[in-house]
mmCIF file of C-alpha atoms in Angstrom:
data_model
loop_
_atom_site.group_PDB
_atom_site.id
_atom_site.type_symbol
_atom_site.label_atom_id
_atom_site.label_comp_id
_atom_site.label_asym_id
_atom_site.label_seq_id
_atom_site.Cartn_x
_atom_site.Cartn_y
_atom_site.Cartn_z
ATOM 1 C CA GLU A 15 -32.523 0.942 10.314
ATOM 2 C CA PRO A 16 -30.994 2.892 7.421
ATOM 3 C CA GLU A 17 -28.078 1.250 5.687
ATOM 4 C CA VAL A 18 -25.643 1.757 2.875
ATOM 5 C CA THR A 19 -26.355 -0.400 -0.138
ATOM 6 C CA GLN A 20 -24.026 -1.372 -2.984
ATOM 7 C CA THR A 21 -24.552 -2.868 -6.411
ATOM 8 C CA PRO A 22 -23.577 -5.221 -7.894
ATOM 9 C CA SER A 23 -22.428 -7.599 -5.132
ATOM 10 C CA HIS A 24 -19.999 -9.245 -7.593
ATOM 11 C CA GLN A 25 -18.630 -7.862 -10.836
ATOM 12 C CA VAL A 26 -16.460 -9.829 -13.202
ATOM 13 C CA THR A 27 -14.701 -7.923 -15.981
ATOM 14 C CA GLN A 28 -11.936 -8.368 -18.501
ATOM 15 C CA MET A 29 -8.671 -6.516 -18.080
ATOM 16 C CA GLY A 30 -8.783 -3.177 -19.831
ATOM 17 C CA GLN A 31 -12.548 -2.768 -19.471
ATOM 18 C CA GLU A 32 -14.274 0.017 -17.507
ATOM 19 C CA VAL A 33 -16.477 -0.759 -14.502
ATOM 20 C CA ILE A 34 -18.837 1.367 -12.437
ATOM 21 C CA LEU A 35 -19.532 0.422 -8.875
ATOM 22 C CA ARG A 36 -22.649 1.914 -7.340
ATOM 23 C CA CYS A 37 -23.545 2.894 -3.841
ATOM 24 C CA VAL A 38 -26.570 4.416 -2.153
ATOM 25 C CA PRO A 39 -25.409 6.100 1.026
ATOM 26 C CA ILE A 40 -27.685 6.757 4.030
ATOM 27 C CA SER A 41 -30.025 9.517 2.996
ATOM 28 C CA ASN A 42 -29.141 12.312 5.436
ATOM 29 C CA HIS A 43 -25.426 11.716 5.335
ATOM 30 C CA LEU A 44 -23.078 14.322 3.929
ATOM 31 C CA TYR A 45 -19.712 12.606 3.532
ATOM 32 C CA PHE A 46 -19.126 9.641 1.269
ATOM 33 C CA TYR A 47 -16.142 7.334 0.953
ATOM 34 C CA TRP A 48 -14.706 4.488 -1.017
ATOM 35 C CA TYR A 49 -12.357 1.880 0.418
ATOM 36 C CA ARG A 50 -10.931 -1.263 -1.019
ATOM 37 C CA GLN A 51 -9.623 -4.515 0.423
ATOM 38 C CA ILE A 52 -7.484 -6.831 -1.556
ATOM 39 C CA LEU A 53 -7.912 -10.418 -0.455
ATOM 40 C CA GLY A 54 -6.057 -11.069 2.778
ATOM 41 C CA GLN A 55 -4.951 -7.470 3.160
ATOM 42 C CA LYS A 56 -6.017 -4.394 5.156
ATOM 43 C CA VAL A 57 -8.952 -2.165 4.260
ATOM 44 C CA GLU A 58 -7.486 0.828 2.399
ATOM 45 C CA PHE A 59 -8.900 4.304 2.000
ATOM 46 C CA LEU A 60 -9.377 5.446 -1.569
ATOM 47 C CA VAL A 61 -11.283 8.714 -1.600
ATOM 48 C CA SER A 62 -13.703 10.895 0.284
ATOM 49 C CA PHE A 63 -16.361 13.137 -1.197
ATOM 50 C CA TYR A 64 -18.263 16.109 0.215
ATOM 51 C CA ASN A 65 -20.349 18.865 -1.268
ATOM 52 C CA ASN A 66 -19.889 17.431 -4.724
ATOM 53 C CA GLU A 67 -16.157 17.371 -4.710
ATOM 54 C CA ILE A 68 -13.265 15.178 -3.573
ATOM 55 C CA SER A 69 -12.138 16.007 -0.040
ATOM 56 C CA GLU A 70 -9.164 13.698 0.056
ATOM 57 C CA LYS A 71 -7.739 10.917 -2.043
ATOM 58 C CA SER A 72 -5.053 8.350 -1.400
ATOM 59 C CA GLU A 73 -2.091 7.487 -3.590
ATOM 60 C CA ILE A 74 -4.085 4.545 -4.870
ATOM 61 C CA PHE A 75 -6.723 6.857 -6.325
ATOM 62 C CA ASP A 76 -4.947 7.878 -9.518
ATOM 63 C CA ASP A 77 -6.289 8.956 -12.877
ATOM 64 C CA GLN A 78 -7.711 5.497 -13.441
ATOM 65 C CA PHE A 79 -10.358 6.170 -10.832
ATOM 66 C CA SER A 80 -13.132 8.729 -10.600
ATOM 67 C CA VAL A 81 -16.171 9.276 -8.354
ATOM 68 C CA GLU A 82 -19.481 10.996 -9.007
ATOM 69 C CA ARG A 83 -22.709 11.712 -7.279
ATOM 70 C CA PRO A 84 -24.927 11.777 -10.350
ATOM 71 C CA ASP A 85 -28.165 12.452 -8.458
ATOM 72 C CA GLY A 86 -29.350 12.942 -4.896
ATOM 73 C CA SER A 87 -28.979 9.358 -3.881
ATOM 74 C CA ASN A 88 -26.279 7.480 -5.784
ATOM 75 C CA PHE A 89 -22.493 7.619 -5.350
ATOM 76 C CA THR A 90 -20.393 5.868 -7.982
ATOM 77 C CA LEU A 91 -16.810 4.744 -8.381
ATOM 78 C CA LYS A 92 -15.601 4.356 -11.962
ATOM 79 C CA ILE A 93 -12.484 2.353 -12.696
ATOM 80 C CA ARG A 94 -11.137 2.827 -16.232
ATOM 81 C CA SER A 95 -8.995 0.306 -18.012
ATOM 82 C CA THR A 96 -9.064 -2.237 -15.195
ATOM 83 C CA LYS A 97 -5.943 -4.167 -14.250
ATOM 84 C CA LEU A 98 -5.527 -7.537 -12.617
ATOM 85 C CA GLU A 99 -4.375 -5.848 -9.391
ATOM 86 C CA ASP A 100 -7.695 -3.952 -9.174
ATOM 87 C CA SER A 101 -9.334 -7.213 -8.090
ATOM 88 C CA ALA A 102 -10.590 -6.522 -4.575
ATOM 89 C CA MET A 103 -13.624 -5.859 -2.434
ATOM 90 C CA TYR A 104 -14.748 -2.278 -2.767
ATOM 91 C CA PHE A 105 -16.642 -0.783 0.135
ATOM 92 C CA CYS A 106 -18.650 2.412 0.124
ATOM 93 C CA ALA A 107 -19.232 4.291 3.370
ATOM 94 C CA SER A 108 -21.079 7.386 4.516
ATOM 95 C CA SER A 109 -21.124 9.606 7.599
ATOM 96 C CA GLU A 110 -23.265 12.376 8.941
ATOM 97 C CA GLY A 111 -20.512 14.930 8.952
ATOM 98 C CA ASP A 112 -20.467 17.731 11.472
ATOM 99 C CA ARG A 113 -23.809 16.725 12.913
ATOM 100 C CA GLY A 114 -22.329 13.427 14.103
ATOM 101 C CA TYR A 115 -19.183 12.125 15.612
ATOM 102 C CA GLY A 116 -17.656 10.892 12.407
ATOM 103 C CA GLU A 117 -18.627 7.257 12.699
ATOM 104 C CA GLN A 118 -18.851 5.753 9.232
ATOM 105 C CA PHE A 119 -21.388 3.266 8.019
ATOM 106 C CA PHE A 120 -20.180 0.797 5.457
ATOM 107 C CA GLY A 121 -21.990 -1.058 2.720
ATOM 108 C CA PRO A 122 -21.673 -4.776 2.157
ATOM 109 C CA GLY A 123 -19.178 -4.335 -0.628
ATOM 110 C CA THR A 124 -18.744 -5.182 -4.272
ATOM 111 C CA ARG A 125 -16.345 -7.956 -5.129
ATOM 112 C CA LEU A 126 -14.522 -6.967 -8.331
ATOM 113 C CA THR A 127 -12.758 -9.702 -10.221
ATOM 114 C CA VAL A 128 -10.551 -8.698 -13.178
ATOM 115 C CA LEU A 129 -9.639 -11.510 -15.501
ATOM 116 C CA ASP B 57 -3.680 10.211 13.824
ATOM 117 C CA ALA B 58 -2.166 8.432 16.777
ATOM 118 C CA LYS B 59 -0.819 4.937 16.258
ATOM 119 C CA THR B 60 -2.575 2.028 17.908
ATOM 120 C CA THR B 61 -1.270 -1.405 19.000
ATOM 121 C CA GLN B 62 -3.549 -4.456 19.300
ATOM 122 C CA PRO B 63 -2.892 -8.161 19.838
ATOM 123 C CA THR B 64 -3.031 -10.063 16.578
ATOM 124 C CA SER B 65 -5.524 -12.656 17.815
ATOM 125 C CA MET B 66 -7.619 -13.705 20.780
ATOM 126 C CA ASP B 67 -9.977 -16.463 21.723
ATOM 127 C CA CYS B 68 -13.049 -16.196 23.881
ATOM 128 C CA ALA B 69 -15.494 -18.842 25.084
ATOM 129 C CA GLU B 70 -19.064 -18.360 23.924
ATOM 130 C CA GLY B 71 -21.138 -16.611 26.565
ATOM 131 C CA ARG B 72 -18.120 -15.106 28.317
ATOM 132 C CA ALA B 73 -17.025 -11.513 28.161
ATOM 133 C CA ALA B 74 -14.513 -10.713 25.449
ATOM 134 C CA ASN B 75 -12.033 -8.031 26.477
ATOM 135 C CA LEU B 76 -10.062 -6.545 23.577
ATOM 136 C CA PRO B 77 -7.179 -4.257 24.506
ATOM 137 C CA CYS B 78 -5.717 -1.390 22.549
ATOM 138 C CA ASN B 79 -2.718 0.801 23.285
ATOM 139 C CA HIS B 80 -2.637 4.330 22.003
ATOM 140 C CA SER B 81 0.082 6.054 24.033
ATOM 141 C CA THR B 82 0.500 8.966 21.647
ATOM 142 C CA ILE B 83 -3.175 9.982 21.605
ATOM 143 C CA SER B 84 -3.697 13.741 21.693
ATOM 144 C CA GLY B 85 -6.227 15.560 23.869
ATOM 145 C CA ASN B 86 -8.943 15.907 21.246
ATOM 146 C CA GLU B 87 -8.611 12.553 19.553
ATOM 147 C CA TYR B 88 -11.319 9.962 20.052
ATOM 148 C CA VAL B 89 -11.026 6.166 20.259
ATOM 149 C CA TYR B 90 -13.192 4.396 17.745
ATOM 150 C CA TRP B 91 -13.850 0.680 17.388
ATOM 151 C CA TYR B 92 -14.988 -1.071 14.234
ATOM 152 C CA ARG B 93 -15.212 -4.745 13.361
ATOM 153 C CA GLN B 94 -15.259 -6.740 10.177
ATOM 154 C CA ILE B 95 -17.003 -10.031 10.036
ATOM 155 C CA HIS B 96 -15.507 -12.204 7.319
ATOM 156 C CA SER B 97 -15.423 -10.330 4.017
ATOM 157 C CA GLN B 98 -18.332 -8.067 5.038
ATOM 158 C CA GLY B 99 -18.158 -4.300 5.264
ATOM 159 C CA PRO B 100 -16.632 -2.928 8.444
ATOM 160 C CA GLN B 101 -19.186 -2.099 11.140
ATOM 161 C CA TYR B 102 -18.961 0.776 13.572
ATOM 162 C CA ILE B 103 -19.210 -0.393 17.192
ATOM 163 C CA ILE B 104 -18.534 2.454 19.641
ATOM 164 C CA HIS B 105 -16.364 5.460 20.289
ATOM 165 C CA GLY B 106 -15.275 7.575 23.257
ATOM 166 C CA LEU B 107 -13.095 10.477 24.338
ATOM 167 C CA LYS B 108 -12.270 9.932 27.999
ATOM 168 C CA ASN B 109 -15.321 8.659 29.763
ATOM 169 C CA ASN B 110 -16.417 5.036 29.634
ATOM 170 C CA GLU B 111 -19.137 4.398 27.066
ATOM 171 C CA THR B 112 -21.748 1.692 26.637
ATOM 172 C CA ASN B 113 -24.176 0.936 23.906
ATOM 173 C CA GLU B 114 -26.231 -2.043 22.844
ATOM 174 C CA MET B 115 -23.222 -3.718 21.264
ATOM 175 C CA ALA B 116 -20.339 -3.129 23.657
ATOM 176 C CA SER B 117 -18.671 -1.110 26.378
ATOM 177 C CA LEU B 118 -15.556 0.943 25.997
ATOM 178 C CA ILE B 119 -13.262 1.463 28.952
ATOM 179 C CA ILE B 120 -10.615 4.211 28.537
ATOM 180 C CA THR B 121 -7.893 4.553 31.120
ATOM 181 C CA GLU B 122 -7.569 7.814 32.967
ATOM 182 C CA ASP B 123 -4.357 8.744 31.159
ATOM 183 C CA ARG B 124 -6.099 7.811 27.852
ATOM 184 C CA LYS B 125 -3.111 5.784 26.748
ATOM 185 C CA SER B 126 -5.036 2.570 26.434
ATOM 186 C CA SER B 127 -8.572 1.272 26.162
ATOM 187 C CA THR B 128 -10.525 -1.962 26.271
ATOM 188 C CA LEU B 129 -13.533 -2.959 24.203
ATOM 189 C CA ILE B 130 -15.806 -5.312 26.120
ATOM 190 C CA LEU B 131 -18.363 -7.617 24.470
ATOM 191 C CA PRO B 132 -20.272 -8.681 27.611
ATOM 192 C CA HIS B 133 -21.585 -12.024 26.367
ATOM 193 C CA ALA B 134 -19.746 -13.093 23.271
ATOM 194 C CA THR B 135 -21.574 -15.195 20.675
ATOM 195 C CA LEU B 136 -20.317 -17.049 17.680
ATOM 196 C CA ARG B 137 -21.527 -14.157 15.518
ATOM 197 C CA ASP B 138 -18.977 -11.936 17.256
ATOM 198 C CA THR B 139 -16.143 -13.779 15.584
ATOM 199 C CA ALA B 140 -14.528 -11.006 13.580
ATOM 200 C CA VAL B 141 -11.513 -8.739 13.174
ATOM 201 C CA TYR B 142 -11.765 -5.800 15.638
ATOM 202 C CA TYR B 143 -10.086 -2.508 14.814
ATOM 203 C CA CYS B 144 -9.123 0.171 17.347
ATOM 204 C CA ILE B 145 -8.701 3.572 15.620
ATOM 205 C CA VAL B 146 -7.718 6.898 17.081
ATOM 206 C CA THR B 147 -8.786 9.952 15.211
ATOM 207 C CA TYR B 148 -10.486 13.337 15.458
ATOM 208 C CA SER B 149 -14.230 13.306 15.608
ATOM 209 C CA GLY B 150 -16.905 14.931 13.563
ATOM 210 C CA GLY B 151 -16.941 16.193 10.062
ATOM 211 C CA TYR B 152 -14.892 14.265 7.581
ATOM 212 C CA GLN B 153 -12.418 11.725 8.857
ATOM 213 C CA LYS B 154 -11.097 8.844 6.751
ATOM 214 C CA VAL B 155 -10.702 5.593 8.711
ATOM 215 C CA THR B 156 -7.183 4.188 8.643
ATOM 216 C CA PHE B 157 -7.478 0.499 9.340
ATOM 217 C CA GLY B 158 -4.613 -1.459 10.799
ATOM 218 C CA ILE B 159 -4.380 -5.210 11.127
ATOM 219 C CA GLY B 160 -6.729 -5.394 14.114
ATOM 220 C CA THR B 161 -7.403 -8.234 16.487
ATOM 221 C CA LYS B 162 -8.877 -11.441 15.130
ATOM 222 C CA LEU B 163 -11.347 -12.589 17.784
ATOM 223 C CA GLN B 164 -12.410 -16.196 17.624
ATOM 224 C CA VAL B 165 -15.413 -17.065 19.774
ATOM 225 C CA ILE B 166 -15.267 -20.723 20.642
ATOM 226 C CA PRO B 167 -18.382 -22.831 21.326
#
């Protein structure tokens, strides 16, 4: 069964450094998303991406964050100048779009630890 | 999206049916009810969705009341692996829809 994959599973970085989290969405999906979950808190929407551009972004997704689909398979989240409060699980998701009913399929997540 | 209300936690004996309720009294006519779950620290997992008819798949059944103001997710034979946080979400279907997660119901399946 097709699934969303994410790398790395755990990323440790120093405050102020840049990190890139990578995702491979399900191959025939059209919409891509990033969510994050701070330990013990709710899963929060960050951004959605369709047709090579951002569809919607939350207040969390400020200039520190960017997303890119550099090729036909990868979807990346870049966090510049990381802060302690960026420590969280980051989940990538994808959905079929108009051909489906909007259900999203999530990856296993990347645990980001900022020291 | 319509607001949903779920109990914070529930217990269920292993092998028994787990019935998870959700209230969504402000649901509009073309909004769907979706259920997701999150097993500890894993990515959320889509379970099932429905508009007004009852739905069943290999994971669960979804019962939606006739007035659509509430629904129940049924796991027919709960196992220990079903211990998770279950989220009831009301939103429009198709195309792009971000998922707005609430607190959900923490289901504990007890041996």
